[in-house]
Short mmCIF file of C-alpha atoms and ligand atoms in Angstrom, two decimals:
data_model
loop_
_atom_site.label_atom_id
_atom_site.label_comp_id
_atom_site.label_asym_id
_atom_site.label_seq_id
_atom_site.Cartn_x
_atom_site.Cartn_y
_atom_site.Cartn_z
CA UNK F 1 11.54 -2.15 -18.07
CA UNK F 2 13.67 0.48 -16.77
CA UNK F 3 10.85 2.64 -15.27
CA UNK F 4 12.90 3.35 -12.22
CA UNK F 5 16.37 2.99 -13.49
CA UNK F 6 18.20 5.10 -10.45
CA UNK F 7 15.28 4.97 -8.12
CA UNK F 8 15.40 4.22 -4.29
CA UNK F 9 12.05 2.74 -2.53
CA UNK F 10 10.45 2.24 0.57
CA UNK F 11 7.71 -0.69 0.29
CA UNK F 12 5.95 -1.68 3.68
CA UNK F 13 3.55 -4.78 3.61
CA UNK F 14 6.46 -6.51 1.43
CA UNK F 15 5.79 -9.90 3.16
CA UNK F 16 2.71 -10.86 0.97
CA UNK F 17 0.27 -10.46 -1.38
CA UNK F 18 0.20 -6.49 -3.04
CA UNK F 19 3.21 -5.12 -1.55
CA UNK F 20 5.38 -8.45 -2.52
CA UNK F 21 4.21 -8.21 -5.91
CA UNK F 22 4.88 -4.28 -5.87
CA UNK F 23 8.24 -4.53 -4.74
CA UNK F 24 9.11 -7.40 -7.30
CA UNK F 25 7.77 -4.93 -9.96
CA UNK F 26 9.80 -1.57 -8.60
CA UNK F 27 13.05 -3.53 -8.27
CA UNK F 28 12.49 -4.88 -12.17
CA UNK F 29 11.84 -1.86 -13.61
CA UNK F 30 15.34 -0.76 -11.76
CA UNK F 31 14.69 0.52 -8.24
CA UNK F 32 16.28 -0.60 -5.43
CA UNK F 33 14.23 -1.32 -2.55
CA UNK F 34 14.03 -1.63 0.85
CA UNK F 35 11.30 -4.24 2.05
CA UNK F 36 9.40 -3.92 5.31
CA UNK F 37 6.58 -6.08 7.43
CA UNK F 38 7.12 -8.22 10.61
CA UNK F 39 7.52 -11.40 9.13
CA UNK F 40 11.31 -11.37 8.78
CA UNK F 41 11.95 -14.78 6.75
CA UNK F 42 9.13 -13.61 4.02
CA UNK F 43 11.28 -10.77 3.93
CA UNK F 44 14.72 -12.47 3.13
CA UNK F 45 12.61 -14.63 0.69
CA UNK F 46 11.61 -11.97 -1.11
CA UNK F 47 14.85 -10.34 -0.73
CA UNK F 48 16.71 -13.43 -2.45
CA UNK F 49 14.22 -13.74 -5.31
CA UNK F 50 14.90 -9.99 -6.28
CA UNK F 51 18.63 -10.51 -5.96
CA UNK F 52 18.31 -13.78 -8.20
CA UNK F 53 16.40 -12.05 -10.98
CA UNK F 54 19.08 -9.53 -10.84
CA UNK F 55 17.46 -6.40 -8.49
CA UNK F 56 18.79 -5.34 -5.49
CA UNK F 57 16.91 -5.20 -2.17
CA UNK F 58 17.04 -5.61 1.42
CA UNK F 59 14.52 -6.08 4.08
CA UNK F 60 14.01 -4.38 7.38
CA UNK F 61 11.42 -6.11 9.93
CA UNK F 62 9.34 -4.55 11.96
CA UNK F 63 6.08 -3.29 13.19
CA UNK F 64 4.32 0.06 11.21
CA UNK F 65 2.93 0.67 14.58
CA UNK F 66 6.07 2.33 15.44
CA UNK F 67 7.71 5.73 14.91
CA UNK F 68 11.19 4.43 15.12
CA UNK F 69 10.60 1.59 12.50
CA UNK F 70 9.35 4.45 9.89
CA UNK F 71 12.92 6.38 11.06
CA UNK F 72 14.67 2.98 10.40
CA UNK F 73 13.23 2.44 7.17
CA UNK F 74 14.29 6.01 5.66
CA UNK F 75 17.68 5.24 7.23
CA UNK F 76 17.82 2.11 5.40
CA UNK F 77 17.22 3.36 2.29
CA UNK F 78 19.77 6.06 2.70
CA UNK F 79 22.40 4.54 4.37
CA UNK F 80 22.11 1.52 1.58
CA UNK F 81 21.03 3.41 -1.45
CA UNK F 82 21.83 7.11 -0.70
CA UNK F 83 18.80 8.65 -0.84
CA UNK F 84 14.88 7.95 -1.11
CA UNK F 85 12.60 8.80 -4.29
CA UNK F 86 9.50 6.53 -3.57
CA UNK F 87 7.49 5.14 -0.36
CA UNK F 88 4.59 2.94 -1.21
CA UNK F 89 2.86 2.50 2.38
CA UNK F 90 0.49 -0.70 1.99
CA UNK F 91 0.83 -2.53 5.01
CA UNK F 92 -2.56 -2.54 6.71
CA UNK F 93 -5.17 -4.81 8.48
CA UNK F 94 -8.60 -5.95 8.44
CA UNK F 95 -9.27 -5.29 11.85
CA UNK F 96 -12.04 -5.81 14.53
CA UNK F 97 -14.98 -6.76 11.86
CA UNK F 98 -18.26 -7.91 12.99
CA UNK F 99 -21.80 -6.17 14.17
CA UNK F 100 -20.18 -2.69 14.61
CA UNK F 101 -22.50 -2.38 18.49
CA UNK F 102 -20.16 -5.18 19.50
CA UNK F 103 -16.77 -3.61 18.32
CA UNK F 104 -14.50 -2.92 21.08
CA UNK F 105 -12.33 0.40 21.35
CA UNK F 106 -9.23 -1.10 21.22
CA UNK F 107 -10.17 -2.79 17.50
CA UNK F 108 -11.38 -0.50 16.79
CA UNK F 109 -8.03 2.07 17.52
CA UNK F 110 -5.80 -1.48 16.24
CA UNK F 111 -6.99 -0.74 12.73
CA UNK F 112 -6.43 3.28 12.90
CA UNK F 113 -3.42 2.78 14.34
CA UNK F 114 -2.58 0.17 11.68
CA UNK F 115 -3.83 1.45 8.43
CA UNK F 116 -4.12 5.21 9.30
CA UNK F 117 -1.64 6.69 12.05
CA UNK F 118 1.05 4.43 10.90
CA UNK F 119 0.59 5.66 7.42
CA UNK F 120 1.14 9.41 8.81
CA UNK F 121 4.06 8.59 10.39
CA UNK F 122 5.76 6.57 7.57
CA UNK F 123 4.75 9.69 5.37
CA UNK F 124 6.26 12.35 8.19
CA UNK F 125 9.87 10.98 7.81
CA UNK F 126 9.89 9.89 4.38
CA UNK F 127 9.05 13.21 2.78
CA UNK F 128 12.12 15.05 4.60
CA UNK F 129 14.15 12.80 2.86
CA UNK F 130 12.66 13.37 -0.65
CA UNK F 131 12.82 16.90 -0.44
CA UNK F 132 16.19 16.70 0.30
CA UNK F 133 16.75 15.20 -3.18
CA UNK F 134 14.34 17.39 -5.29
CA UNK F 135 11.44 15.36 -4.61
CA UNK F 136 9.18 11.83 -4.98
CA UNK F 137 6.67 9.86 -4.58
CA UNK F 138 4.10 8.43 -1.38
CA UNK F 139 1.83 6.66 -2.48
CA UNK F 140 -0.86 4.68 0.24
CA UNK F 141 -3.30 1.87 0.16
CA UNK F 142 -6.37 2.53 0.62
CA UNK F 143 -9.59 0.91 -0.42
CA UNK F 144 -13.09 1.08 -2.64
CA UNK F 145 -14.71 0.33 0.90
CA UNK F 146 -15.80 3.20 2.55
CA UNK F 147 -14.96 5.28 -0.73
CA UNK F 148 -17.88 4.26 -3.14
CA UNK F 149 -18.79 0.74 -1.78
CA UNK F 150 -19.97 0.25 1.98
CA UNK F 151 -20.16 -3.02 4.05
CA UNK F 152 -21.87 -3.95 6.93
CA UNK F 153 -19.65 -5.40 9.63
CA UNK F 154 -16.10 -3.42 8.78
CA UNK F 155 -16.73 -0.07 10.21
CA UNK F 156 -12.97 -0.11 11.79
CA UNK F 157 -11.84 -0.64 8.45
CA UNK F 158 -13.83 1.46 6.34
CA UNK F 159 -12.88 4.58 8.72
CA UNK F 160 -9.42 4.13 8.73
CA UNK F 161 -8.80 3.94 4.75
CA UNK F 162 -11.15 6.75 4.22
CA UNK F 163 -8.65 8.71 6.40
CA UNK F 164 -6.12 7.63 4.15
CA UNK F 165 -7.72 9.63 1.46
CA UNK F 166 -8.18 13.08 3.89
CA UNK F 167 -4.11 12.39 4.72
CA UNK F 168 -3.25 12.13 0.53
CA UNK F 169 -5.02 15.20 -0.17
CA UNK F 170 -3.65 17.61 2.97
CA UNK F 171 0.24 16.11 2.30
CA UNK F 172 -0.06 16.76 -1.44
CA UNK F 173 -1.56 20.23 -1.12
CA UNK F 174 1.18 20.63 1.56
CA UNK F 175 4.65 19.10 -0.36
CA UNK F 176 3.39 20.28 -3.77
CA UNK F 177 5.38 22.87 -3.69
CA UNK F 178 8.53 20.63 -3.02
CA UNK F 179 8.05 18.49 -6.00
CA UNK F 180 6.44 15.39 -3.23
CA UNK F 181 3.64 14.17 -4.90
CA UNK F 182 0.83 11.68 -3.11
CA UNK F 183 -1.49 9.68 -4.19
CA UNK F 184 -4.27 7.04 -2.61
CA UNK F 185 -4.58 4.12 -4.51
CA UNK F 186 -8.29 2.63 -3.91
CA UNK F 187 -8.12 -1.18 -5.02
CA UNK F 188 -11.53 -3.77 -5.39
CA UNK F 189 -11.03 -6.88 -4.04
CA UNK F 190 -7.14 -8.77 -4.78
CA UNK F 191 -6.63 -12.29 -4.67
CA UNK F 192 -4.56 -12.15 -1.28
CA UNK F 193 -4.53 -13.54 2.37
CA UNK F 194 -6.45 -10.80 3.47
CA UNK F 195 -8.98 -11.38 1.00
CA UNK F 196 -8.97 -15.13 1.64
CA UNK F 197 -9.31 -14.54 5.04
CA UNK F 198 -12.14 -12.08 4.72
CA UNK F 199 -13.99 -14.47 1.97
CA UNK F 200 -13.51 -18.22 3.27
CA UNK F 201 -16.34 -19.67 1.46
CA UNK F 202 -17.04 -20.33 -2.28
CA UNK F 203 -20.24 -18.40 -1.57
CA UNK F 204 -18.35 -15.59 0.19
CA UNK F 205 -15.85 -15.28 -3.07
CA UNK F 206 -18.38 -15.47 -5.68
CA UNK F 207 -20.50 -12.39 -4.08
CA UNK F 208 -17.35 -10.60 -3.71
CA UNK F 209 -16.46 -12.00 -7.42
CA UNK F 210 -19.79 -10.62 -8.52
CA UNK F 211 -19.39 -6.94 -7.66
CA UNK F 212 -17.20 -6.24 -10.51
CA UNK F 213 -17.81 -5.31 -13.66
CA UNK F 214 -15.19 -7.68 -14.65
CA UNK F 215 -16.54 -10.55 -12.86
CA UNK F 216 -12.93 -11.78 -10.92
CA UNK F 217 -11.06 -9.99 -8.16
CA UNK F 218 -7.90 -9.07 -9.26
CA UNK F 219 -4.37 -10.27 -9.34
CA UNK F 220 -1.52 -8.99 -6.63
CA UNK F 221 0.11 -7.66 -9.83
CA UNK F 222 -2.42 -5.57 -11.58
CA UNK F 223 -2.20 -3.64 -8.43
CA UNK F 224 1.55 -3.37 -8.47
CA UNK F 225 1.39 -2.11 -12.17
CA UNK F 226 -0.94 0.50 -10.98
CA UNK F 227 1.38 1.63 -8.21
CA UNK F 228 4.14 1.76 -10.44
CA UNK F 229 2.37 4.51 -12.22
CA UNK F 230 2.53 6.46 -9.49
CA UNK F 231 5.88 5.92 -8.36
CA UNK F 232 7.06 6.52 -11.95
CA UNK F 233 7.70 9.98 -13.57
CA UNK F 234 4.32 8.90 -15.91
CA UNK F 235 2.46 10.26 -13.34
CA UNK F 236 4.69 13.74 -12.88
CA UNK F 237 1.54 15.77 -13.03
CA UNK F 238 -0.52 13.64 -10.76
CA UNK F 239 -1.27 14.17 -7.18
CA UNK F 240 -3.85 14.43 -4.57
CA UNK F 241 -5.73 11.64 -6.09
CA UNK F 242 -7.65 8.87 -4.36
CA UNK F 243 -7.09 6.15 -7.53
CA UNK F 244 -10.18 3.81 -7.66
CA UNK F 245 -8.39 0.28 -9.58
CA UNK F 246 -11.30 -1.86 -8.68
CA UNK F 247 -12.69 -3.71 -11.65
CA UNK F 248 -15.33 -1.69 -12.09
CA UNK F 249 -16.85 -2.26 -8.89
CA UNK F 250 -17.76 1.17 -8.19
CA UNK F 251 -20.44 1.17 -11.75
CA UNK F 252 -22.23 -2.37 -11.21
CA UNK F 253 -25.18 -2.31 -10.11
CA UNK F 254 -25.91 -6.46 -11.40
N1 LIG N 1 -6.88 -7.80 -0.73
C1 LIG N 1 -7.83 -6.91 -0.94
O1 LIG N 1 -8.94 -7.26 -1.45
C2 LIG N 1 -7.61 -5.46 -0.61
C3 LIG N 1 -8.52 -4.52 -1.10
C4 LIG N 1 -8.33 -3.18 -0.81
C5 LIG N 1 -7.23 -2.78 -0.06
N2 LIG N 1 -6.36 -3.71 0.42
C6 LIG N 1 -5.23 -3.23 1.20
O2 LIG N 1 -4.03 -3.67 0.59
C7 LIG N 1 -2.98 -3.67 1.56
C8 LIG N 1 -2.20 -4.96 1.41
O3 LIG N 1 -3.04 -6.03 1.77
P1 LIG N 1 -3.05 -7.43 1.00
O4 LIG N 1 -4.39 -7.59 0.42
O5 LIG N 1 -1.84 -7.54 0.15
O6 LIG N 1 -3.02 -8.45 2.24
P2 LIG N 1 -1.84 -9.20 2.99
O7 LIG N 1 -1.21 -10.17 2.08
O8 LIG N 1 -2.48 -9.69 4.26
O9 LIG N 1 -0.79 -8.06 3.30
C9 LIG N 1 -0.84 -7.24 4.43
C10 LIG N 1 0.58 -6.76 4.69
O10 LIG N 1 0.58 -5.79 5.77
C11 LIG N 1 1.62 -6.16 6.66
N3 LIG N 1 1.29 -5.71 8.02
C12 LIG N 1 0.12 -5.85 8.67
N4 LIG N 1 0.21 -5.35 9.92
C13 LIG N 1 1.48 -4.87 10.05
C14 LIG N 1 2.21 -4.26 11.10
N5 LIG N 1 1.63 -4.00 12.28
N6 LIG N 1 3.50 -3.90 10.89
C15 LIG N 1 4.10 -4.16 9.69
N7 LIG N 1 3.46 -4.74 8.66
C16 LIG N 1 2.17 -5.10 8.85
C17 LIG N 1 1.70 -7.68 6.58
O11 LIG N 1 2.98 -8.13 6.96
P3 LIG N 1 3.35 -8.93 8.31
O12 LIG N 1 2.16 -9.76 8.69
O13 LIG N 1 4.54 -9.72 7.90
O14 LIG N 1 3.68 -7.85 9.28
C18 LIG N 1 1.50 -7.90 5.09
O15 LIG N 1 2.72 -7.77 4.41
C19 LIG N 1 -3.65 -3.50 2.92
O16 LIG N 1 -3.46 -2.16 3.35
C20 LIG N 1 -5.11 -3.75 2.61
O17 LIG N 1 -5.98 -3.09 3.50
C21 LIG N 1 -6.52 -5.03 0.15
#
């Protein structure tokens, strides 16, 4: 508890699966946060179950693909809260998956748009604001695939989180210096839509299942606890990381 007692946050993929769990997590441990994604009534839902177990929130719909949404978001947060301390940028896609000879350019530029470009531009506003206030904390999702796990079929995907990791390591070496750390948070598989979507077969789930260590994809919040450590000051000496919290997928071989 109390991990963020003072703390304002930027969490974008709020609508479901890791960033809803994330953002119920940041605003128990005492931040107050401001929720983003398109789907505005997930939003408000999420909103009033934070304000019910006694957090504070507020949403802000829109689309990541969007400069002015990032410039919205920081506004949010500092018109509502007064300032901005942590940005967890999670919202992201599958994209165009299938034989990669068939994959069209514009799937292709959907998912680096989506999980890459939009990242750099959430980043790009957000850490003006922290160093206005002495510092903070970005922290992105990216993946084990394309890191130290490789599928056939999601070649969109795999480039566009690897990026992820290149952007973490040039904005930490860059903001060091003004107390912004940044991190890269690498997750196996999580029990969400995406991963339903990706895995709709028992057959499908169990190979998945089977490439951990652990033997089980993980739960929304043993991602958000991991997050938290980065967004908390446990992790003041930690940055420039890519953050593998993936079950042990990356050692099996069985
Ligand atoms: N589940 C896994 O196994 C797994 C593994 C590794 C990494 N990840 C990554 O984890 C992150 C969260 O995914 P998840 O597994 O929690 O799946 P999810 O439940 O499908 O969440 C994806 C989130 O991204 C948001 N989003 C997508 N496109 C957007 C856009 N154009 N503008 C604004 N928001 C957008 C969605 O909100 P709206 O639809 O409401 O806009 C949703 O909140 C993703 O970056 C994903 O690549 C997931």
């Amino acid at each position: 508890m109390n991990r963020l007692n003072g703390k304002v946050a930027i969490v974008t993929g709020a609508s479901s699966g890791i960033g809803r769990a994330t953002a119920k997590l940041f605003a128990s441990e005492g931040a107050k946060v401001v929720v983003g994604a398109r789907r505005k009534a997930e939003l408000d839902s999420l909103v009033e179950e934070i304000n019910a177990a006694g957090g504070e929130a507020v949403a802000a719909a829109g689309d990541v693909r969007s400069e002015e949404y990032h410039q919205a978001l920081v506004a949010t947060a500092v018109d509502r809260y007064g300032k901005l301390d942590i940005a967890f940028n999670n919202a992201g896609i599958l994209g165009e998956a299938g034989p990669s000879t068939g994959v069209s350019e514009a799937g292709f530029a959907e998912a680096l748009t989506i999980n890459l470009t939009a990242s750099f531009l959430a980043a790009k506003h957000q850490i003006g604001q922290m160093e206005k206030n002495g510092g903070g904390s970005v922290i992105f999702t990216s993946t084990f695939v394309g890191y130290s796990f490789a599928f056939p079929g999601v070649a969109a995907y795999a480039a566009s989180k690897s990026g992820l990791i290149g952007l973490t390591q040039a904005l930490a070496a860059e903001f060091g210096p003004k107390n912004v750390r940044v991190n890269a948070v690498l997750p196996g598989a999580v029990d969400t839509d995406m991963y339903r979507e990706m895995n709709d077969t028992e057959g499908k789930q169990s190979f998945i299942t089977n490439l951990h260590a652990l033997k089980r994809v993980a739960a929304p919040d043993e991602l958000a606890r991991s997050v938290l450590y980065f967004a908390s000051d446990d992790s003041s000496f930690v940055t420039g990381t890519a953050s593998l919290v993936d079950g042990g997928a990356s050692i099996t071989r069985t």
